[in-house]
Amino acid sequence: MIRNALLLSPVIMLAACSDEVDPDNTAGDATDLEVATTDGEAEAMAAKFPSLEFADLDLGAKIVGPQGPEVKQRLANEVGAFADITSYVACPSGMEECDPNTAPEGTIYTYVHIVFPGEDSDPSTGSGAGADSSFVESATGFRMTSPAHGFTGDAGYSKLEAIAAVNEAVDVIITCVDGGLSWTVNAGDGGNQWEQAEPLTFFWQSTLPPEGPAEAYMIEANDTFATGPGPYPKMKSGVTNACTASSTDGS
């Protein structure tokens, strides 16, 4: 059973990627997780690592699979759909074709996931003409439910989209949970939330190309969890995952 503890469970991250809790950080505009007031919040602060800005990425061509360069799916549970998700995998800038079969050794693949709580307002994709769940009033996290094979340690989100969806106080905390990545959306004060049909782009980078779609992604919305597919890399012996520190996948 998927429980709320999934997004809050203890995490292990490379020491070089960790931020120490600053007891002197008492700035009035700090978000809830920038000033630790409980042991749990201190743990979350220590585990988070710096995130990259999606707008700063300079990506090359996308991998073209059976469904084209982008895969449009939905994140759902037994009640219904709670999000639409558009995913793609891109090669580095300068590559006009992104084909793992011919890509040079050392190619870094960027996995991009655009998540729309509820639905994406496109009647031809994802949930169709509308979400078959209740209206999403609050989405608080997006995460992987499987290990991030080949994860380089670089991940982030669209800070511009986060501000547009919530406000300037929004803070997205990126941590590792059970070998996969978790983005916790902390809306801060003000009452506004990441909610219905507000796109938010998340990304992570891997040394491994996707093997195909897998049920490896999840959203927390309206105090429940919903899962669905997206491009996902196959485990390869000897390839490291930054979420598991110095160990290799499968160890």
PDB file of C-alpha atoms in Angstrom:
ATOM      1  CA  MET A   1       0.000   0.000   0.000  1.00  0.00           C
ATOM      2  CA  ILE A   2       1.267   3.406  -0.897  1.00  0.00           C
ATOM      3  CA  ARG A   3       1.338   5.642   2.123  1.00  0.00           C
ATOM      4  CA  ASN A   4       1.977   9.280   2.792  1.00  0.00           C
ATOM      5  CA  ALA A   5       5.271   8.236   4.367  1.00  0.00           C
ATOM      6  CA  LEU A   6       6.689   7.667   0.897  1.00  0.00           C
ATOM      7  CA  LEU A   7       7.366  11.336   0.358  1.00  0.00           C
ATOM      8  CA  LEU A   8       8.583  11.838   3.905  1.00  0.00           C
ATOM      9  CA  SER A   9      10.682   8.720   4.513  1.00  0.00           C
ATOM     10  CA  PRO A  10      14.368   8.972   5.466  1.00  0.00           C
ATOM     11  CA  VAL A  11      16.602   9.591   2.493  1.00  0.00           C
ATOM     12  CA  ILE A  12      20.259   8.968   1.745  1.00  0.00           C
ATOM     13  CA  MET A  13      22.132  11.387  -0.502  1.00  0.00           C
ATOM     14  CA  LEU A  14      25.750  12.081  -1.398  1.00  0.00           C
ATOM     15  CA  ALA A  15      27.358  14.207   1.271  1.00  0.00           C
ATOM     16  CA  ALA A  16      28.548  16.598  -1.411  1.00  0.00           C
ATOM     17  CA  CYS A  17      24.958  17.152  -2.434  1.00  0.00           C
ATOM     18  CA  SER A  18      23.661  17.856   1.074  1.00  0.00           C
ATOM     19  CA  ASP A  19      22.924  21.270   2.582  1.00  0.00           C
ATOM     20  CA  GLU A  20      23.595  21.748   6.290  1.00  0.00           C
ATOM     21  CA  VAL A  21      20.878  23.203   8.503  1.00  0.00           C
ATOM     22  CA  ASP A  22      21.678  26.845   9.217  1.00  0.00           C
ATOM     23  CA  PRO A  23      20.393  27.690  12.706  1.00  0.00           C
ATOM     24  CA  ASP A  24      21.009  31.386  12.027  1.00  0.00           C
ATOM     25  CA  ASN A  25      18.674  31.452   9.035  1.00  0.00           C
ATOM     26  CA  THR A  26      15.759  33.410  10.458  1.00  0.00           C
ATOM     27  CA  ALA A  27      14.901  35.523   7.431  1.00  0.00           C
ATOM     28  CA  GLY A  28      11.290  36.583   7.454  1.00  0.00           C
ATOM     29  CA  ASP A  29      10.714  35.536   3.837  1.00  0.00           C
ATOM     30  CA  ALA A  30      11.994  31.989   4.318  1.00  0.00           C
ATOM     31  CA  THR A  31       9.692  29.132   3.373  1.00  0.00           C
ATOM     32  CA  ASP A  32       8.673  26.431   5.846  1.00  0.00           C
ATOM     33  CA  LEU A  33      11.575  24.108   5.004  1.00  0.00           C
ATOM     34  CA  GLU A  34      14.234  26.844   5.021  1.00  0.00           C
ATOM     35  CA  VAL A  35      13.969  27.199   8.800  1.00  0.00           C
ATOM     36  CA  ALA A  36      13.763  23.872  10.633  1.00  0.00           C
ATOM     37  CA  THR A  37      11.381  23.889  13.588  1.00  0.00           C
ATOM     38  CA  THR A  38      11.096  20.129  14.087  1.00  0.00           C
ATOM     39  CA  ASP A  39      13.410  17.130  13.790  1.00  0.00           C
ATOM     40  CA  GLY A  40      11.550  16.042  10.652  1.00  0.00           C
ATOM     41  CA  GLU A  41      12.056  19.398   8.970  1.00  0.00           C
ATOM     42  CA  ALA A  42      15.749  19.409   9.904  1.00  0.00           C
ATOM     43  CA  GLU A  43      16.104  15.974   8.315  1.00  0.00           C
ATOM     44  CA  ALA A  44      14.423  17.185   5.129  1.00  0.00           C
ATOM     45  CA  MET A  45      16.729  20.195   4.964  1.00  0.00           C
ATOM     46  CA  ALA A  46      19.850  18.089   5.420  1.00  0.00           C
ATOM     47  CA  ALA A  47      18.769  15.673   2.690  1.00  0.00           C
ATOM     48  CA  LYS A  48      17.872  18.158  -0.026  1.00  0.00           C
ATOM     49  CA  PHE A  49      20.325  19.102  -2.733  1.00  0.00           C
ATOM     50  CA  PRO A  50      20.604  22.081  -5.100  1.00  0.00           C
ATOM     51  CA  SER A  51      18.207  22.057  -8.027  1.00  0.00           C
ATOM     52  CA  LEU A  52      18.818  23.257 -11.559  1.00  0.00           C
ATOM     53  CA  GLU A  53      16.528  25.658 -13.422  1.00  0.00           C
ATOM     54  CA  PHE A  54      14.767  24.030 -16.352  1.00  0.00           C
ATOM     55  CA  ALA A  55      14.850  27.268 -18.359  1.00  0.00           C
ATOM     56  CA  ASP A  56      18.655  27.220 -18.226  1.00  0.00           C
ATOM     57  CA  LEU A  57      18.938  23.847 -19.951  1.00  0.00           C
ATOM     58  CA  ASP A  58      20.076  23.795 -23.573  1.00  0.00           C
ATOM     59  CA  LEU A  59      18.758  20.501 -24.877  1.00  0.00           C
ATOM     60  CA  GLY A  60      19.178  18.808 -28.213  1.00  0.00           C
ATOM     61  CA  ALA A  61      16.890  16.439 -30.091  1.00  0.00           C
ATOM     62  CA  LYS A  62      14.343  14.226 -28.357  1.00  0.00           C
ATOM     63  CA  ILE A  63      14.240  10.456 -28.582  1.00  0.00           C
ATOM     64  CA  VAL A  64      11.494   9.426 -30.975  1.00  0.00           C
ATOM     65  CA  GLY A  65       9.712   6.295 -29.775  1.00  0.00           C
ATOM     66  CA  PRO A  66       6.605   4.385 -30.889  1.00  0.00           C
ATOM     67  CA  GLN A  67       4.412   7.229 -29.580  1.00  0.00           C
ATOM     68  CA  GLY A  68       6.533   9.964 -31.124  1.00  0.00           C
ATOM     69  CA  PRO A  69       8.899  12.408 -29.381  1.00  0.00           C
ATOM     70  CA  GLU A  70       6.528  12.918 -26.429  1.00  0.00           C
ATOM     71  CA  VAL A  71       4.512  10.472 -24.347  1.00  0.00           C
ATOM     72  CA  LYS A  72       1.207  11.717 -22.931  1.00  0.00           C
ATOM     73  CA  GLN A  73      -0.277   9.662 -20.110  1.00  0.00           C
ATOM     74  CA  ARG A  74      -2.153  10.117 -16.842  1.00  0.00           C
ATOM     75  CA  LEU A  75      -1.454   9.443 -13.170  1.00  0.00           C
ATOM     76  CA  ALA A  76      -4.371   7.598 -11.615  1.00  0.00           C
ATOM     77  CA  ASN A  77      -5.531   5.309  -8.834  1.00  0.00           C
ATOM     78  CA  GLU A  78      -8.661   3.232  -8.215  1.00  0.00           C
ATOM     79  CA  VAL A  79     -10.726   6.408  -7.806  1.00  0.00           C
ATOM     80  CA  GLY A  80      -9.691   8.036 -11.075  1.00  0.00           C
ATOM     81  CA  ALA A  81      -7.112  10.281 -12.710  1.00  0.00           C
ATOM     82  CA  PHE A  82      -5.387  12.924 -10.613  1.00  0.00           C
ATOM     83  CA  ALA A  83      -2.936  14.298 -13.183  1.00  0.00           C
ATOM     84  CA  ASP A  84      -1.964  14.298 -16.832  1.00  0.00           C
ATOM     85  CA  ILE A  85       1.732  13.909 -17.603  1.00  0.00           C
ATOM     86  CA  THR A  86       3.710  14.667 -20.759  1.00  0.00           C
ATOM     87  CA  SER A  87       7.188  13.118 -20.815  1.00  0.00           C
ATOM     88  CA  TYR A  88      10.161  13.080 -23.151  1.00  0.00           C
ATOM     89  CA  VAL A  89      13.877  12.302 -23.118  1.00  0.00           C
ATOM     90  CA  ALA A  90      16.369  14.630 -24.799  1.00  0.00           C
ATOM     91  CA  CYS A  91      20.020  14.405 -25.773  1.00  0.00           C
ATOM     92  CA  PRO A  92      22.518  17.221 -25.099  1.00  0.00           C
ATOM     93  CA  SER A  93      22.596  20.400 -27.143  1.00  0.00           C
ATOM     94  CA  GLY A  94      24.114  20.021 -30.583  1.00  0.00           C
ATOM     95  CA  MET A  95      22.733  16.546 -31.221  1.00  0.00           C
ATOM     96  CA  GLU A  96      20.251  16.865 -34.083  1.00  0.00           C
ATOM     97  CA  GLU A  97      19.194  13.236 -33.682  1.00  0.00           C
ATOM     98  CA  CYS A  98      18.765  11.443 -30.377  1.00  0.00           C
ATOM     99  CA  ASP A  99      19.126   7.739 -31.035  1.00  0.00           C
ATOM    100  CA  PRO A 100      20.602   5.672 -28.183  1.00  0.00           C
ATOM    101  CA  ASN A 101      21.802   3.128 -30.742  1.00  0.00           C
ATOM    102  CA  THR A 102      24.110   5.649 -32.381  1.00  0.00           C
ATOM    103  CA  ALA A 103      24.667   8.189 -29.593  1.00  0.00           C
ATOM    104  CA  PRO A 104      28.318   8.546 -28.538  1.00  0.00           C
ATOM    105  CA  GLU A 105      29.545   6.974 -25.335  1.00  0.00           C
ATOM    106  CA  GLY A 106      29.047   9.270 -22.369  1.00  0.00           C
ATOM    107  CA  THR A 107      25.837  10.829 -23.666  1.00  0.00           C
ATOM    108  CA  ILE A 108      23.727  12.313 -20.872  1.00  0.00           C
ATOM    109  CA  TYR A 109      19.975  11.860 -21.274  1.00  0.00           C
ATOM    110  CA  THR A 110      17.571  14.400 -19.762  1.00  0.00           C
ATOM    111  CA  TYR A 111      14.229  12.971 -18.607  1.00  0.00           C
ATOM    112  CA  VAL A 112      11.550  15.681 -18.636  1.00  0.00           C
ATOM    113  CA  HIS A 113       8.083  15.351 -17.077  1.00  0.00           C
ATOM    114  CA  ILE A 114       5.427  18.061 -17.407  1.00  0.00           C
ATOM    115  CA  VAL A 115       2.761  17.385 -14.794  1.00  0.00           C
ATOM    116  CA  PHE A 116      -0.732  18.896 -14.885  1.00  0.00           C
ATOM    117  CA  PRO A 117      -2.732  18.252 -11.685  1.00  0.00           C
ATOM    118  CA  GLY A 118      -6.202  17.068 -12.624  1.00  0.00           C
ATOM    119  CA  GLU A 119      -5.845  17.430 -16.395  1.00  0.00           C
ATOM    120  CA  ASP A 120      -4.012  19.312 -19.126  1.00  0.00           C
ATOM    121  CA  SER A 121      -7.197  20.800 -20.676  1.00  0.00           C
ATOM    122  CA  ASP A 122      -6.490  18.935 -23.917  1.00  0.00           C
ATOM    123  CA  PRO A 123      -9.460  16.683 -24.835  1.00  0.00           C
ATOM    124  CA  SER A 124      -7.245  14.510 -27.052  1.00  0.00           C
ATOM    125  CA  THR A 125      -4.616  13.513 -24.448  1.00  0.00           C
ATOM    126  CA  GLY A 126      -4.194  12.099 -20.964  1.00  0.00           C
ATOM    127  CA  SER A 127      -7.507  12.113 -19.138  1.00  0.00           C
ATOM    128  CA  GLY A 128      -9.386  13.224 -22.224  1.00  0.00           C
ATOM    129  CA  ALA A 129     -12.149  15.795 -22.021  1.00  0.00           C
ATOM    130  CA  GLY A 130     -11.664  16.211 -18.272  1.00  0.00           C
ATOM    131  CA  ALA A 131     -10.336  14.634 -15.123  1.00  0.00           C
ATOM    132  CA  ASP A 132     -12.375  11.717 -13.833  1.00  0.00           C
ATOM    133  CA  SER A 133     -11.285  12.491 -10.297  1.00  0.00           C
ATOM    134  CA  SER A 134     -12.366  15.390  -8.145  1.00  0.00           C
ATOM    135  CA  PHE A 135     -11.048  18.869  -8.872  1.00  0.00           C
ATOM    136  CA  VAL A 136      -7.433  19.024  -7.664  1.00  0.00           C
ATOM    137  CA  GLU A 137      -7.205  21.770  -5.064  1.00  0.00           C
ATOM    138  CA  SER A 138      -3.695  20.961  -3.874  1.00  0.00           C
ATOM    139  CA  ALA A 139      -0.833  18.924  -5.332  1.00  0.00           C
ATOM    140  CA  THR A 140       2.136  18.657  -3.010  1.00  0.00           C
ATOM    141  CA  GLY A 141       4.621  16.351  -4.656  1.00  0.00           C
ATOM    142  CA  PHE A 142       5.856  14.402  -7.669  1.00  0.00           C
ATOM    143  CA  ARG A 143       8.196  11.450  -7.374  1.00  0.00           C
ATOM    144  CA  MET A 144       9.608   8.297  -8.860  1.00  0.00           C
ATOM    145  CA  THR A 145       8.423   4.980  -7.467  1.00  0.00           C
ATOM    146  CA  SER A 146      11.476   3.083  -8.773  1.00  0.00           C
ATOM    147  CA  PRO A 147      15.234   3.743  -8.544  1.00  0.00           C
ATOM    148  CA  ALA A 148      16.700   6.433 -10.801  1.00  0.00           C
ATOM    149  CA  HIS A 149      19.108   4.177 -12.667  1.00  0.00           C
ATOM    150  CA  GLY A 150      22.144   6.058 -13.941  1.00  0.00           C
ATOM    151  CA  PHE A 151      21.183   9.274 -12.122  1.00  0.00           C
ATOM    152  CA  THR A 152      24.038  11.774 -12.449  1.00  0.00           C
ATOM    153  CA  GLY A 153      23.088  13.921  -9.465  1.00  0.00           C
ATOM    154  CA  ASP A 154      21.633  16.697 -11.654  1.00  0.00           C
ATOM    155  CA  ALA A 155      17.913  17.373 -11.389  1.00  0.00           C
ATOM    156  CA  GLY A 156      15.579  20.322 -11.137  1.00  0.00           C
ATOM    157  CA  TYR A 157      12.309  21.886 -12.151  1.00  0.00           C
ATOM    158  CA  SER A 158      10.865  24.990 -13.796  1.00  0.00           C
ATOM    159  CA  LYS A 159      11.102  27.674 -11.147  1.00  0.00           C
ATOM    160  CA  LEU A 160       9.272  30.086 -13.448  1.00  0.00           C
ATOM    161  CA  GLU A 161       6.311  27.694 -13.725  1.00  0.00           C
ATOM    162  CA  ALA A 162       6.341  27.075  -9.965  1.00  0.00           C
ATOM    163  CA  ILE A 163       6.113  30.796  -9.259  1.00  0.00           C
ATOM    164  CA  ALA A 164       3.335  31.209 -11.838  1.00  0.00           C
ATOM    165  CA  ALA A 165       1.372  28.326 -10.313  1.00  0.00           C
ATOM    166  CA  VAL A 166       1.827  29.281  -6.665  1.00  0.00           C
ATOM    167  CA  ASN A 167       3.753  32.459  -5.801  1.00  0.00           C
ATOM    168  CA  GLU A 168       7.307  33.610  -5.185  1.00  0.00           C
ATOM    169  CA  ALA A 169       7.351  31.900  -1.789  1.00  0.00           C
ATOM    170  CA  VAL A 170       7.148  28.442  -3.392  1.00  0.00           C
ATOM    171  CA  ASP A 171      10.020  26.083  -2.674  1.00  0.00           C
ATOM    172  CA  VAL A 172      10.468  22.700  -4.332  1.00  0.00           C
ATOM    173  CA  ILE A 173      12.625  20.373  -2.244  1.00  0.00           C
ATOM    174  CA  ILE A 174      14.383  17.599  -4.186  1.00  0.00           C
ATOM    175  CA  THR A 175      15.458  14.493  -2.279  1.00  0.00           C
ATOM    176  CA  CYS A 176      16.114  10.819  -2.886  1.00  0.00           C
ATOM    177  CA  VAL A 177      13.625   8.229  -1.625  1.00  0.00           C
ATOM    178  CA  ASP A 178      14.327   4.513  -2.005  1.00  0.00           C
ATOM    179  CA  GLY A 179      16.815   5.193  -4.807  1.00  0.00           C
ATOM    180  CA  GLY A 180      14.437   7.420  -6.779  1.00  0.00           C
ATOM    181  CA  LEU A 181      13.846  11.153  -6.881  1.00  0.00           C
ATOM    182  CA  SER A 182      11.166  13.093  -5.029  1.00  0.00           C
ATOM    183  CA  TRP A 183      10.126  16.708  -5.644  1.00  0.00           C
ATOM    184  CA  THR A 184       8.136  18.100  -2.688  1.00  0.00           C
ATOM    185  CA  VAL A 185       6.241  21.292  -3.543  1.00  0.00           C
ATOM    186  CA  ASN A 186       6.121  23.563  -0.510  1.00  0.00           C
ATOM    187  CA  ALA A 187       3.690  26.386  -1.264  1.00  0.00           C
ATOM    188  CA  GLY A 188       4.712  28.487   1.735  1.00  0.00           C
ATOM    189  CA  ASP A 189       2.377  31.108   3.148  1.00  0.00           C
ATOM    190  CA  GLY A 190      -0.398  32.859   1.259  1.00  0.00           C
ATOM    191  CA  GLY A 191      -2.935  30.104   0.718  1.00  0.00           C
ATOM    192  CA  ASN A 192      -2.290  29.530  -2.989  1.00  0.00           C
ATOM    193  CA  GLN A 193      -1.405  25.986  -4.047  1.00  0.00           C
ATOM    194  CA  TRP A 194      -0.149  24.019  -7.055  1.00  0.00           C
ATOM    195  CA  GLU A 195      -3.556  22.994  -8.359  1.00  0.00           C
ATOM    196  CA  GLN A 196      -5.837  22.039 -11.253  1.00  0.00           C
ATOM    197  CA  ALA A 197      -4.334  22.271 -14.763  1.00  0.00           C
ATOM    198  CA  GLU A 198      -1.262  24.269 -13.658  1.00  0.00           C
ATOM    199  CA  PRO A 199       1.759  22.745 -15.478  1.00  0.00           C
ATOM    200  CA  LEU A 200       4.970  22.164 -13.579  1.00  0.00           C
ATOM    201  CA  THR A 201       8.035  20.723 -15.320  1.00  0.00           C
ATOM    202  CA  PHE A 202      10.414  18.384 -13.489  1.00  0.00           C
ATOM    203  CA  PHE A 203      13.596  16.863 -14.885  1.00  0.00           C
ATOM    204  CA  TRP A 204      16.517  14.593 -14.022  1.00  0.00           C
ATOM    205  CA  GLN A 205      19.568  13.389 -15.921  1.00  0.00           C
ATOM    206  CA  SER A 206      20.904   9.877 -16.448  1.00  0.00           C
ATOM    207  CA  THR A 207      23.766   8.159 -18.206  1.00  0.00           C
ATOM    208  CA  LEU A 208      21.257   5.556 -19.372  1.00  0.00           C
ATOM    209  CA  PRO A 209      18.660   5.910 -22.153  1.00  0.00           C
ATOM    210  CA  PRO A 210      15.044   4.848 -21.598  1.00  0.00           C
ATOM    211  CA  GLU A 211      14.235   1.177 -22.030  1.00  0.00           C
ATOM    212  CA  GLY A 212      10.576   2.051 -22.547  1.00  0.00           C
ATOM    213  CA  PRO A 213       7.587   3.263 -20.523  1.00  0.00           C
ATOM    214  CA  ALA A 214       7.268   2.004 -16.962  1.00  0.00           C
ATOM    215  CA  GLU A 215       4.850   2.600 -14.084  1.00  0.00           C
ATOM    216  CA  ALA A 216       7.515   4.587 -12.282  1.00  0.00           C
ATOM    217  CA  TYR A 217       5.972   7.999 -11.504  1.00  0.00           C
ATOM    218  CA  MET A 218       3.536   9.316  -8.918  1.00  0.00           C
ATOM    219  CA  ILE A 219       1.781  12.506  -7.818  1.00  0.00           C
ATOM    220  CA  GLU A 220       0.443  13.396  -4.392  1.00  0.00           C
ATOM    221  CA  ALA A 221      -2.745  15.414  -4.860  1.00  0.00           C
ATOM    222  CA  ASN A 222      -5.832  16.010  -2.706  1.00  0.00           C
ATOM    223  CA  ASP A 223      -4.145  13.955   0.052  1.00  0.00           C
ATOM    224  CA  THR A 224      -3.921  10.808  -2.067  1.00  0.00           C
ATOM    225  CA  PHE A 225      -1.422   9.196  -4.414  1.00  0.00           C
ATOM    226  CA  ALA A 226      -1.830   8.373  -8.103  1.00  0.00           C
ATOM    227  CA  THR A 227       0.679   6.584 -10.330  1.00  0.00           C
ATOM    228  CA  GLY A 228       1.354   6.178 -14.022  1.00  0.00           C
ATOM    229  CA  PRO A 229       3.890   5.476 -16.756  1.00  0.00           C
ATOM    230  CA  GLY A 230       6.700   7.447 -18.283  1.00  0.00           C
ATOM    231  CA  PRO A 231      10.058   6.833 -19.970  1.00  0.00           C
ATOM    232  CA  TYR A 232      12.360   4.925 -17.664  1.00  0.00           C
ATOM    233  CA  PRO A 233      15.907   3.492 -17.946  1.00  0.00           C
ATOM    234  CA  LYS A 234      16.733  -0.153 -17.449  1.00  0.00           C
ATOM    235  CA  MET A 235      19.168  -1.071 -14.696  1.00  0.00           C
ATOM    236  CA  LYS A 236      22.690  -1.766 -15.953  1.00  0.00           C
ATOM    237  CA  SER A 237      25.353  -3.462 -13.890  1.00  0.00           C
ATOM    238  CA  GLY A 238      28.169  -1.169 -12.814  1.00  0.00           C
ATOM    239  CA  VAL A 239      26.293   2.062 -13.573  1.00  0.00           C
ATOM    240  CA  THR A 240      26.005   4.287 -10.541  1.00  0.00           C
ATOM    241  CA  ASN A 241      22.942   6.077  -9.227  1.00  0.00           C
ATOM    242  CA  ALA A 242      23.715   9.281  -7.299  1.00  0.00           C
ATOM    243  CA  CYS A 243      20.744   8.569  -5.037  1.00  0.00           C
ATOM    244  CA  THR A 244      22.518   5.524  -3.653  1.00  0.00           C
ATOM    245  CA  ALA A 245      25.790   7.324  -2.985  1.00  0.00           C
ATOM    246  CA  SER A 246      28.867   5.289  -3.896  1.00  0.00           C
ATOM    247  CA  SER A 247      27.038   2.000  -4.409  1.00  0.00           C
ATOM    248  CA  THR A 248      25.937   0.728  -7.794  1.00  0.00           C
ATOM    249  CA  ASP A 249      22.386  -0.004  -8.919  1.00  0.00           C
ATOM    250  CA  GLY A 250      21.129  -3.293  -7.645  1.00  0.00           C
ATOM    251  CA  SER A 251      23.568  -3.488  -4.721  1.00  0.00           C
TER     252      SER A 251
END
